[in-house]
């Protein structure tokens, strides 16, 4: 999901935002209990060329997983808290708007694995 046309600055800022978001989640800087009581991770962050919009890809993991809708709703509720934490911890001229998207990469990988296993079982 890394954009190949991103500048070094965009990649560096996206990395700093990702680290700040992870730190904010670890420190419990969110008010929604769904994010506090469940394991979630930020898999990737991309940022616009003007550094004003950061798209954050998230995925739940662990034993009790949140549904896609619950996860995105929880991040939507907490996005201003997380934005304030990012602004405090990442020195930028402007505070970037945070947009959260569900990372479908793991689901796609599981689907491919299941298809390959199915093909393997049928060929025997």
PDB file of C-alpha atoms in Angstrom:
ATOM      1  CA  UNK A   1       0.000   0.000   0.000  1.00  0.00           C
ATOM      2  CA  UNK A   2       2.990   2.308  -0.010  1.00  0.00           C
ATOM      3  CA  UNK A   3       2.621   4.869  -2.746  1.00  0.00           C
ATOM      4  CA  UNK A   4       5.635   4.798  -5.023  1.00  0.00           C
ATOM      5  CA  UNK A   5       5.270   8.450  -5.983  1.00  0.00           C
ATOM      6  CA  UNK A   6       5.508   9.682  -2.377  1.00  0.00           C
ATOM      7  CA  UNK A   7       8.404  11.957  -1.561  1.00  0.00           C
ATOM      8  CA  UNK A   8      10.904  11.163   1.159  1.00  0.00           C
ATOM      9  CA  UNK A   9       9.343  13.886   3.282  1.00  0.00           C
ATOM     10  CA  UNK A  10       5.867  12.372   2.915  1.00  0.00           C
ATOM     11  CA  UNK A  11       7.189   8.938   3.876  1.00  0.00           C
ATOM     12  CA  UNK A  12       9.041  10.330   6.897  1.00  0.00           C
ATOM     13  CA  UNK A  13       6.035  12.348   8.135  1.00  0.00           C
ATOM     14  CA  UNK A  14       3.707   9.373   7.581  1.00  0.00           C
ATOM     15  CA  UNK A  15       6.063   7.208   9.631  1.00  0.00           C
ATOM     16  CA  UNK A  16       6.126   9.768  12.464  1.00  0.00           C
ATOM     17  CA  UNK A  17       2.329   9.999  12.442  1.00  0.00           C
ATOM     18  CA  UNK A  18       2.044   6.210  12.541  1.00  0.00           C
ATOM     19  CA  UNK A  19       4.387   6.026  15.542  1.00  0.00           C
ATOM     20  CA  UNK A  20       2.469   8.800  17.318  1.00  0.00           C
ATOM     21  CA  UNK A  21      -0.869   7.045  16.703  1.00  0.00           C
ATOM     22  CA  UNK A  22       0.492   3.756  18.024  1.00  0.00           C
ATOM     23  CA  UNK A  23       1.863   5.535  21.084  1.00  0.00           C
ATOM     24  CA  UNK A  24      -1.460   7.308  21.620  1.00  0.00           C
ATOM     25  CA  UNK A  25      -3.319   4.003  21.493  1.00  0.00           C
ATOM     26  CA  UNK A  26      -0.823   2.371  23.876  1.00  0.00           C
ATOM     27  CA  UNK A  27      -1.125   5.234  26.362  1.00  0.00           C
ATOM     28  CA  UNK A  28      -4.914   5.160  26.198  1.00  0.00           C
ATOM     29  CA  UNK A  29      -5.326   8.670  24.793  1.00  0.00           C
ATOM     30  CA  UNK A  30      -8.713   7.695  23.376  1.00  0.00           C
ATOM     31  CA  UNK A  31     -12.119   7.860  25.029  1.00  0.00           C
ATOM     32  CA  UNK A  32     -13.783   4.955  23.243  1.00  0.00           C
ATOM     33  CA  UNK A  33     -13.624   1.728  25.248  1.00  0.00           C
ATOM     34  CA  UNK A  34     -13.744  -0.343  22.052  1.00  0.00           C
ATOM     35  CA  UNK A  35     -10.208   0.817  21.273  1.00  0.00           C
ATOM     36  CA  UNK A  36      -8.991   0.474  24.853  1.00  0.00           C
ATOM     37  CA  UNK A  37     -10.390  -3.020  25.468  1.00  0.00           C
ATOM     38  CA  UNK A  38      -9.467  -4.510  22.070  1.00  0.00           C
ATOM     39  CA  UNK A  39      -6.229  -4.981  20.226  1.00  0.00           C
ATOM     40  CA  UNK A  40      -5.970  -2.857  17.108  1.00  0.00           C
ATOM     41  CA  UNK A  41      -3.031  -1.802  15.031  1.00  0.00           C
ATOM     42  CA  UNK A  42      -2.144   0.885  12.534  1.00  0.00           C
ATOM     43  CA  UNK A  43      -0.719  -0.994   9.557  1.00  0.00           C
ATOM     44  CA  UNK A  44       0.134   1.957   7.340  1.00  0.00           C
ATOM     45  CA  UNK A  45      -0.209   5.711   7.039  1.00  0.00           C
ATOM     46  CA  UNK A  46      -0.107   7.688   3.816  1.00  0.00           C
ATOM     47  CA  UNK A  47      -0.132  11.454   3.668  1.00  0.00           C
ATOM     48  CA  UNK A  48      -1.106  13.931   0.979  1.00  0.00           C
ATOM     49  CA  UNK A  49       1.627  15.944  -0.763  1.00  0.00           C
ATOM     50  CA  UNK A  50       0.673  19.085   1.196  1.00  0.00           C
ATOM     51  CA  UNK A  51       0.888  17.099   4.489  1.00  0.00           C
ATOM     52  CA  UNK A  52      -2.652  18.097   5.495  1.00  0.00           C
ATOM     53  CA  UNK A  53      -4.492  14.768   5.173  1.00  0.00           C
ATOM     54  CA  UNK A  54      -3.215  11.508   6.653  1.00  0.00           C
ATOM     55  CA  UNK A  55      -4.967   8.272   5.686  1.00  0.00           C
ATOM     56  CA  UNK A  56      -4.468   5.681   8.399  1.00  0.00           C
ATOM     57  CA  UNK A  57      -5.036   1.989   7.662  1.00  0.00           C
ATOM     58  CA  UNK A  58      -6.212   0.031  10.693  1.00  0.00           C
ATOM     59  CA  UNK A  59      -6.972  -3.595  11.465  1.00  0.00           C
ATOM     60  CA  UNK A  60      -8.156  -5.440  14.578  1.00  0.00           C
ATOM     61  CA  UNK A  61      -6.299  -8.477  15.847  1.00  0.00           C
ATOM     62  CA  UNK A  62      -6.385 -10.784  18.804  1.00  0.00           C
ATOM     63  CA  UNK A  63      -8.972 -13.171  20.180  1.00  0.00           C
ATOM     64  CA  UNK A  64     -11.979 -10.863  20.245  1.00  0.00           C
ATOM     65  CA  UNK A  65     -11.920  -8.846  17.062  1.00  0.00           C
ATOM     66  CA  UNK A  66     -14.043  -5.820  16.369  1.00  0.00           C
ATOM     67  CA  UNK A  67     -16.118  -5.822  13.207  1.00  0.00           C
ATOM     68  CA  UNK A  68     -15.045  -3.500  10.415  1.00  0.00           C
ATOM     69  CA  UNK A  69     -17.927  -1.100  11.139  1.00  0.00           C
ATOM     70  CA  UNK A  70     -17.255  -1.056  14.902  1.00  0.00           C
ATOM     71  CA  UNK A  71     -13.555  -0.436  14.356  1.00  0.00           C
ATOM     72  CA  UNK A  72     -14.067   2.465  11.971  1.00  0.00           C
ATOM     73  CA  UNK A  73     -16.790   3.942  14.174  1.00  0.00           C
ATOM     74  CA  UNK A  74     -14.513   3.777  17.226  1.00  0.00           C
ATOM     75  CA  UNK A  75     -11.721   5.570  15.361  1.00  0.00           C
ATOM     76  CA  UNK A  76     -14.193   8.145  14.050  1.00  0.00           C
ATOM     77  CA  UNK A  77     -15.307   8.895  17.618  1.00  0.00           C
ATOM     78  CA  UNK A  78     -11.677   9.290  18.762  1.00  0.00           C
ATOM     79  CA  UNK A  79     -10.120  10.964  15.750  1.00  0.00           C
ATOM     80  CA  UNK A  80      -9.959  14.410  17.363  1.00  0.00           C
ATOM     81  CA  UNK A  81      -8.257  13.030  20.470  1.00  0.00           C
ATOM     82  CA  UNK A  82      -5.744  11.202  18.292  1.00  0.00           C
ATOM     83  CA  UNK A  83      -5.249  14.282  16.110  1.00  0.00           C
ATOM     84  CA  UNK A  84      -4.462  16.360  19.210  1.00  0.00           C
ATOM     85  CA  UNK A  85      -1.961  13.723  20.355  1.00  0.00           C
ATOM     86  CA  UNK A  86      -0.307  13.645  16.910  1.00  0.00           C
ATOM     87  CA  UNK A  87      -0.154  17.458  16.828  1.00  0.00           C
ATOM     88  CA  UNK A  88       1.501  17.499  20.251  1.00  0.00           C
ATOM     89  CA  UNK A  89       4.083  14.839  19.344  1.00  0.00           C
ATOM     90  CA  UNK A  90       4.886  15.529  15.681  1.00  0.00           C
ATOM     91  CA  UNK A  91       6.246  18.974  14.846  1.00  0.00           C
ATOM     92  CA  UNK A  92       4.429  20.068  11.698  1.00  0.00           C
ATOM     93  CA  UNK A  93       3.271  23.437  10.426  1.00  0.00           C
ATOM     94  CA  UNK A  94      -0.311  22.180  10.115  1.00  0.00           C
ATOM     95  CA  UNK A  95      -2.122  19.507  12.071  1.00  0.00           C
ATOM     96  CA  UNK A  96      -3.096  16.846   9.524  1.00  0.00           C
ATOM     97  CA  UNK A  97      -6.673  15.647   9.233  1.00  0.00           C
ATOM     98  CA  UNK A  98      -6.819  11.956  10.132  1.00  0.00           C
ATOM     99  CA  UNK A  99      -8.884   9.610   7.995  1.00  0.00           C
ATOM    100  CA  UNK A 100      -9.214   5.986   9.005  1.00  0.00           C
ATOM    101  CA  UNK A 101      -9.668   3.097   6.565  1.00  0.00           C
ATOM    102  CA  UNK A 102      -9.915  -0.620   7.148  1.00  0.00           C
ATOM    103  CA  UNK A 103      -6.832  -2.435   5.826  1.00  0.00           C
ATOM    104  CA  UNK A 104      -8.083  -5.236   3.584  1.00  0.00           C
ATOM    105  CA  UNK A 105      -4.607  -6.660   3.014  1.00  0.00           C
ATOM    106  CA  UNK A 106      -4.869  -9.360   5.672  1.00  0.00           C
ATOM    107  CA  UNK A 107      -8.317 -10.429   4.503  1.00  0.00           C
ATOM    108  CA  UNK A 108      -7.052 -10.632   0.922  1.00  0.00           C
ATOM    109  CA  UNK A 109      -4.053 -12.703   2.002  1.00  0.00           C
ATOM    110  CA  UNK A 110      -6.332 -15.114   3.886  1.00  0.00           C
ATOM    111  CA  UNK A 111      -8.578 -15.453   0.821  1.00  0.00           C
ATOM    112  CA  UNK A 112      -5.601 -16.225  -1.430  1.00  0.00           C
ATOM    113  CA  UNK A 113      -4.284 -18.784   1.065  1.00  0.00           C
ATOM    114  CA  UNK A 114      -7.685 -20.473   1.214  1.00  0.00           C
ATOM    115  CA  UNK A 115      -7.902 -20.594  -2.586  1.00  0.00           C
ATOM    116  CA  UNK A 116      -4.408 -22.058  -2.901  1.00  0.00           C
ATOM    117  CA  UNK A 117      -5.152 -24.640  -0.235  1.00  0.00           C
ATOM    118  CA  UNK A 118      -8.388 -25.544  -2.014  1.00  0.00           C
ATOM    119  CA  UNK A 119      -6.543 -25.961  -5.318  1.00  0.00           C
ATOM    120  CA  UNK A 120      -3.877 -28.054  -3.604  1.00  0.00           C
ATOM    121  CA  UNK A 121      -6.477 -30.325  -1.998  1.00  0.00           C
ATOM    122  CA  UNK A 122      -8.390 -30.758  -5.271  1.00  0.00           C
ATOM    123  CA  UNK A 123      -5.285 -31.687  -7.257  1.00  0.00           C
ATOM    124  CA  UNK A 124      -4.475 -34.606  -4.906  1.00  0.00           C
TER     125      UNK A 124
END
